[in-house]
Amino acid sequence: MLIDALWRNCVLHDVFGSTGFLGRYLVSKLGKVGTQVVTPYRDEDEARHLKLMGDLGQIVRMEWDMRDEQSIAECLRHSDTVYNLVGRDYPTKNFNYEDVHIAGPERIARIAAENGVSRFIQVSHLNADVNSPSKFYATKAEGENRVRDIFPNATFIRPSAMYGAEDKFLNNMAIWSIWWKLNNAETTVRPVHVLDVAQALSNLLNLPKVSGVVNLPGPSTLTYQYLLDLVSSVTLRPPSKAPTLPKNVAEAIASVGKTVWWPALSPDEVARRFINDSEVAGDWSTVGMAEPSEIEDHAITYLRRYRSSANYVRPVEFPPRPVLTASAE
């Protein structure tokens, strides 16, 4: 009872998906603000680093399961704001896209509403569309609809592909460039820095309630070919000579890859390599921010590790940006 009384007097925020790529940066931002943050986790080892992101007792780690409603209720029953960052790039035998992007957000939103949570912030994707050929994008959009039915004034954050220290974007391009050459590497993308997105999410707490969709794309539209050239220029490795695989061949290889235990490329990720990022305007001013930073401003920070010792401190010369004249989709 004493703990309940103390928590009722605190400003408390809940970050589902706190152990993920974006989640750790959001928790760090919230910790600096001074609020108390609940960080639900599935694996204790994946949550240990979060404890250092706030003062003693500020970061509250709690074990949860997406299918266990009682554990969800225990995590959020004292919260003022709930962030849901839970997502899945590829389906697994235990959790498919529908489980993570539709049923999960709907369950969390329903339990949050039952416990009097006043603000719900759902992280989606810039390309969320119920009619998308990608199940990832389609289920992201359907998840938004389910949350909206429960929280009509919810905030839906739609970032584009994010890059950063632990990303699956620049790092994968440096290691597995063949998978980024699909569609002749002509697909366009609007990469955004993960720290910019985390700051935008943190800013929402100090702004009047923002309802509806907030699009957070990067400042520039780039092709995968330009990004591959950028990675090559920063790592000082020669451009990959890997062939461009036909879509059906890539899908067949990805289907076989599903049999391994580690996260390999899925057929849906192959489909996404052929879908251009939406050209919808960014809503950065809505979250109190100017234009986000360009990818060239941070590329060396995240790609220097791939240089040889002889080239470690050499300056960077970026390739010229191409002029986009037509849709690659």
Coordinates of C-alpha atoms in Angstrom, one line a residue:
M1 CA 0.0 0.0 0.0
L2 CA 2.8 2.4 0.8
I3 CA 4.5 1.7 -2.5
D4 CA 1.2 2.3 -4.3
A5 CA 0.8 5.6 -2.5
L6 CA 4.3 6.7 -3.5
W7 CA 3.8 5.8 -7.1
R8 CA 0.6 7.7 -7.3
N9 CA 2.5 10.8 -6.4
C10 CA 5.1 10.2 -9.2
V11 CA 5.1 11.1 -12.9
L12 CA 5.4 7.6 -14.4
H13 CA 6.0 6.6 -18.0
D14 CA 5.9 3.1 -19.4
V15 CA 8.0 2.1 -22.4
F16 CA 7.1 -1.3 -23.9
G17 CA 9.8 -2.3 -26.2
S18 CA 12.4 -0.6 -24.1
T19 CA 15.1 -3.2 -24.8
G20 CA 14.9 -2.6 -28.5
F21 CA 16.9 -0.3 -30.8
L22 CA 14.8 2.8 -30.4
G23 CA 13.7 1.9 -26.9
R24 CA 17.1 2.3 -25.2
Y25 CA 17.5 5.8 -26.6
L26 CA 14.0 6.8 -25.5
V27 CA 14.6 5.5 -22.0
S28 CA 17.9 7.5 -21.9
K29 CA 16.1 10.7 -22.9
L30 CA 13.3 10.2 -20.3
G31 CA 15.8 9.4 -17.6
K32 CA 17.6 12.7 -18.2
V33 CA 14.3 14.5 -17.9
G34 CA 13.9 13.1 -14.4
T35 CA 10.7 11.1 -14.7
Q36 CA 10.3 7.6 -13.4
V37 CA 10.3 5.0 -16.2
V38 CA 8.9 1.5 -16.2
T39 CA 10.9 -0.7 -18.6
P40 CA 9.1 -4.0 -19.2
Y41 CA 11.5 -6.8 -20.4
R42 CA 11.4 -10.4 -21.5
D43 CA 15.1 -11.2 -20.9
E44 CA 16.8 -9.9 -17.8
D45 CA 20.2 -9.7 -19.6
E46 CA 18.7 -7.5 -22.3
A47 CA 17.4 -4.9 -19.8
R48 CA 20.5 -4.5 -17.5
H49 CA 21.9 -1.6 -19.4
L50 CA 18.7 0.4 -18.9
K51 CA 19.3 0.6 -15.1
L52 CA 22.2 3.1 -15.7
M53 CA 20.0 5.5 -17.6
G54 CA 18.5 7.2 -14.5
D55 CA 19.1 7.9 -10.8
L56 CA 18.6 5.3 -8.2
G57 CA 15.1 4.0 -8.3
Q58 CA 14.2 6.0 -11.4
I59 CA 14.3 3.1 -13.9
V60 CA 11.9 0.4 -12.8
R61 CA 12.4 -2.9 -14.6
M62 CA 9.5 -5.3 -14.7
E63 CA 9.2 -8.7 -16.4
W64 CA 6.3 -9.1 -18.8
D65 CA 4.8 -11.3 -21.5
M66 CA 2.8 -9.9 -24.5
R67 CA 0.2 -12.6 -24.0
D68 CA -0.1 -12.3 -20.2
E69 CA -2.6 -9.6 -19.4
Q70 CA -1.8 -9.6 -15.7
S71 CA 1.9 -8.8 -16.3
I72 CA 0.9 -6.0 -18.7
A73 CA -1.5 -4.5 -16.0
E74 CA 1.2 -4.7 -13.4
C75 CA 3.6 -2.8 -15.6
L76 CA 1.3 0.1 -16.5
R77 CA -1.2 0.4 -13.7
H78 CA 0.5 3.5 -12.2
S79 CA 1.5 5.0 -15.5
D80 CA 0.5 8.4 -16.8
T81 CA 1.8 7.8 -20.3
V82 CA 2.4 4.5 -22.2
Y83 CA 4.7 4.2 -25.1
N84 CA 4.4 1.1 -27.3
L85 CA 7.6 0.5 -29.3
V86 CA 7.2 -3.2 -29.6
G87 CA 7.8 -4.4 -33.2
R88 CA 9.2 -7.3 -35.2
D89 CA 11.2 -7.1 -38.5
Y90 CA 10.6 -10.8 -39.2
P91 CA 8.1 -13.4 -38.0
T92 CA 9.2 -16.3 -35.7
K93 CA 7.5 -19.5 -34.7
N94 CA 6.3 -17.9 -31.5
F95 CA 5.4 -14.4 -32.7
N96 CA 4.2 -13.5 -36.2
Y97 CA 3.4 -10.0 -37.4
E98 CA -0.2 -10.2 -36.4
D99 CA 0.7 -11.2 -32.8
V100 CA 3.2 -8.3 -32.4
H101 CA 1.8 -5.5 -34.5
I102 CA -2.0 -6.1 -34.1
A103 CA -3.0 -8.2 -31.1
G104 CA -0.1 -6.9 -28.9
P105 CA -0.9 -3.1 -29.3
E106 CA -4.6 -3.8 -29.0
R107 CA -4.1 -5.7 -25.7
I108 CA -1.8 -3.1 -24.2
A109 CA -4.1 -0.3 -25.2
R110 CA -7.2 -2.0 -23.8
I111 CA -5.5 -2.7 -20.5
A112 CA -4.1 0.8 -20.4
A113 CA -7.6 2.3 -20.8
E114 CA -8.9 0.0 -18.1
N115 CA -6.3 1.3 -15.7
G116 CA -6.9 4.9 -16.4
V117 CA -3.8 5.7 -18.5
S118 CA -4.3 9.2 -19.9
R119 CA -1.9 9.1 -22.9
F120 CA -1.0 6.4 -25.4
I121 CA 1.8 6.7 -27.9
Q122 CA 2.1 4.0 -30.6
V123 CA 5.2 3.8 -32.7
S124 CA 4.4 2.6 -36.2
H125 CA 6.2 3.0 -39.6
L126 CA 6.2 5.7 -42.3
N127 CA 5.0 3.2 -44.8
A128 CA 2.1 1.8 -42.7
D129 CA -0.7 0.9 -45.1
V130 CA -3.4 -1.8 -44.7
N131 CA -3.2 -2.4 -48.5
S132 CA 0.6 -2.8 -48.6
P133 CA 2.1 -5.9 -50.2
S134 CA 4.3 -6.1 -47.2
K135 CA 2.7 -7.8 -44.1
F136 CA 5.0 -5.8 -41.9
Y137 CA 3.6 -2.5 -43.2
A138 CA 0.0 -3.8 -43.4
T139 CA 0.0 -5.1 -39.9
K140 CA 1.5 -1.9 -38.6
A141 CA -1.4 0.0 -40.1
E142 CA -4.0 -2.4 -38.7
G143 CA -2.4 -2.2 -35.3
E144 CA -2.9 1.6 -35.4
N145 CA -6.6 1.1 -36.2
R146 CA -7.1 -1.3 -33.3
V147 CA -5.4 1.2 -30.9
R148 CA -7.4 4.1 -32.3
D149 CA -10.7 2.2 -31.5
I150 CA -9.6 2.1 -27.9
F151 CA -7.7 5.4 -27.6
P152 CA -9.3 7.9 -30.1
N153 CA -6.8 10.5 -29.1
A154 CA -3.7 8.3 -29.3
T155 CA -0.5 9.5 -30.9
F156 CA 0.9 7.4 -33.8
I157 CA 4.5 8.1 -34.5
R158 CA 5.6 7.0 -38.0
P159 CA 9.4 7.1 -38.4
S160 CA 11.2 5.9 -41.5
A161 CA 14.1 3.4 -41.4
M162 CA 16.3 4.4 -38.5
Y163 CA 20.1 4.3 -38.3
G164 CA 22.4 4.3 -35.3
A165 CA 25.1 2.3 -33.4
E166 CA 23.1 -1.0 -33.2
D167 CA 21.0 -0.6 -36.3
K168 CA 20.1 -3.1 -38.9
F169 CA 20.5 -0.5 -41.6
L170 CA 24.0 0.8 -42.1
N171 CA 25.6 -2.1 -40.3
N172 CA 23.8 -4.6 -42.6
M173 CA 24.8 -2.7 -45.7
A174 CA 28.4 -2.9 -44.6
I175 CA 28.2 -6.7 -44.1
W176 CA 25.4 -8.0 -46.4
S177 CA 25.3 -5.6 -49.3
I178 CA 23.8 -8.2 -51.7
W179 CA 20.4 -7.9 -49.9
W180 CA 20.4 -4.1 -50.5
K181 CA 21.0 -4.5 -54.3
L182 CA 17.5 -5.9 -54.9
N183 CA 15.5 -3.8 -57.4
N184 CA 18.9 -2.8 -58.8
A185 CA 19.3 -0.8 -55.6
E186 CA 16.9 1.9 -57.1
T187 CA 14.4 1.7 -54.2
T188 CA 14.2 5.0 -52.4
V189 CA 14.4 5.5 -48.6
R190 CA 14.4 8.4 -46.2
P191 CA 16.7 7.3 -43.4
V192 CA 16.4 9.1 -40.0
H193 CA 18.7 9.2 -37.0
V194 CA 17.4 7.1 -34.1
L195 CA 18.4 9.9 -31.6
D196 CA 16.2 12.4 -33.5
V197 CA 13.2 10.0 -33.2
A198 CA 13.9 9.4 -29.5
Q199 CA 14.1 13.1 -28.9
A200 CA 10.8 13.6 -30.7
L201 CA 9.1 10.9 -28.5
S202 CA 10.5 12.5 -25.4
N203 CA 9.4 16.0 -26.5
L204 CA 5.8 14.8 -26.6
L205 CA 5.6 14.8 -22.8
N206 CA 6.2 18.6 -22.7
L207 CA 3.7 19.5 -25.5
P208 CA -0.1 19.7 -25.5
K209 CA -1.5 16.3 -26.4
V210 CA -0.9 15.5 -30.0
S211 CA -3.5 13.2 -31.5
G212 CA -3.4 11.3 -34.8
V213 CA -0.5 10.5 -37.1
V214 CA 2.9 12.2 -36.8
N215 CA 5.3 11.4 -39.7
L216 CA 9.0 11.5 -38.9
P217 CA 11.0 10.7 -42.1
G218 CA 14.6 11.6 -42.7
P219 CA 15.4 14.9 -44.4
S220 CA 16.4 13.4 -47.8
T221 CA 15.2 10.8 -50.2
L222 CA 18.1 8.5 -51.2
T223 CA 18.5 5.3 -53.2
Y224 CA 19.9 2.2 -51.8
Q225 CA 22.7 2.5 -54.4
Y226 CA 23.7 5.8 -53.0
L227 CA 23.7 4.4 -49.5
L228 CA 25.8 1.5 -50.6
D229 CA 28.3 3.9 -52.2
L230 CA 28.3 6.0 -49.0
V231 CA 29.1 2.9 -46.9
S232 CA 31.9 2.0 -49.2
S233 CA 33.3 5.5 -49.1
V234 CA 33.2 5.6 -45.3
T235 CA 34.5 2.1 -44.6
L236 CA 37.1 2.5 -47.4
R237 CA 36.2 -0.9 -48.7
P238 CA 35.7 -1.4 -52.5
P239 CA 32.1 -1.5 -53.6
S240 CA 30.6 -4.9 -53.5
K241 CA 30.6 -7.0 -56.7
A242 CA 27.7 -9.1 -55.6
P243 CA 25.1 -9.7 -58.3
T244 CA 21.6 -8.3 -58.2
L245 CA 19.3 -11.1 -57.5
P246 CA 15.9 -11.4 -59.2
K247 CA 13.0 -11.0 -56.7
N248 CA 11.8 -14.6 -57.0
V249 CA 15.3 -15.9 -56.3
A250 CA 15.7 -13.7 -53.3
E251 CA 12.3 -14.7 -51.9
A252 CA 13.3 -18.4 -52.4
I253 CA 16.6 -17.9 -50.6
A254 CA 14.8 -16.0 -47.8
S255 CA 12.2 -18.8 -47.4
V256 CA 15.0 -21.3 -46.9
G257 CA 16.6 -18.9 -44.4
K258 CA 13.6 -19.2 -42.2
T259 CA 14.7 -22.6 -41.2
V260 CA 17.8 -21.3 -39.3
W261 CA 17.6 -20.2 -35.7
W262 CA 19.2 -16.8 -36.1
P263 CA 17.3 -13.8 -37.6
A264 CA 18.0 -14.2 -41.4
L265 CA 16.3 -12.1 -44.1
S266 CA 12.6 -13.0 -44.4
P267 CA 10.5 -13.0 -47.6
D268 CA 8.6 -10.0 -46.3
E269 CA 11.9 -8.0 -46.0
V270 CA 12.6 -8.9 -49.6
A271 CA 9.2 -7.4 -50.5
R272 CA 10.1 -4.2 -48.6
R273 CA 13.3 -3.8 -50.6
F274 CA 11.0 -3.1 -53.6
I275 CA 8.8 -0.5 -51.9
N276 CA 9.8 3.2 -51.9
D277 CA 9.4 5.2 -48.7
S278 CA 6.3 7.4 -48.6
E279 CA 7.0 11.0 -49.7
V280 CA 4.5 12.4 -47.1
A281 CA 5.8 15.6 -45.5
G282 CA 7.5 15.3 -42.1
D283 CA 5.8 16.6 -39.0
W284 CA 9.0 17.5 -37.0
S285 CA 7.7 20.9 -36.0
T286 CA 4.7 19.2 -34.4
V287 CA 7.1 17.5 -31.9
G288 CA 9.1 20.7 -31.3
M289 CA 12.0 19.9 -33.6
A290 CA 13.6 21.4 -36.7
E291 CA 14.7 19.2 -39.6
P292 CA 16.5 16.0 -38.5
S293 CA 20.2 15.5 -39.3
E294 CA 21.5 14.1 -42.5
I295 CA 22.9 10.6 -42.6
E296 CA 26.3 11.9 -43.8
D297 CA 26.6 13.8 -40.5
H298 CA 26.8 10.5 -38.5
A299 CA 27.9 7.8 -40.9
I300 CA 31.5 7.8 -39.8
T301 CA 30.5 7.4 -36.2
Y302 CA 28.7 4.1 -36.9
L303 CA 30.8 2.7 -39.7
R304 CA 34.4 3.5 -38.6
R305 CA 34.5 0.1 -36.9
Y306 CA 34.6 -1.5 -40.4
R307 CA 37.8 0.3 -41.4
S308 CA 41.2 -1.3 -41.3
S309 CA 43.7 0.0 -38.7
A310 CA 45.7 1.7 -41.5
N311 CA 42.7 3.7 -42.6
Y312 CA 41.1 4.3 -39.3
V313 CA 41.6 8.1 -39.1
R314 CA 41.5 8.9 -42.8
P315 CA 39.0 11.7 -43.7
V316 CA 35.8 10.8 -45.4
E317 CA 34.9 11.8 -49.0
F318 CA 31.2 11.2 -49.7
P319 CA 30.0 10.2 -53.1
P320 CA 27.9 12.8 -55.1
R321 CA 24.2 12.5 -54.5
P322 CA 22.2 11.3 -57.5
V323 CA 19.3 13.3 -59.0
L324 CA 16.1 11.3 -58.6
T325 CA 14.0 11.8 -61.7
A326 CA 11.5 9.0 -61.5
S327 CA 9.9 6.6 -59.0
A328 CA 11.8 3.4 -58.5
E329 CA 8.7 1.5 -57.3

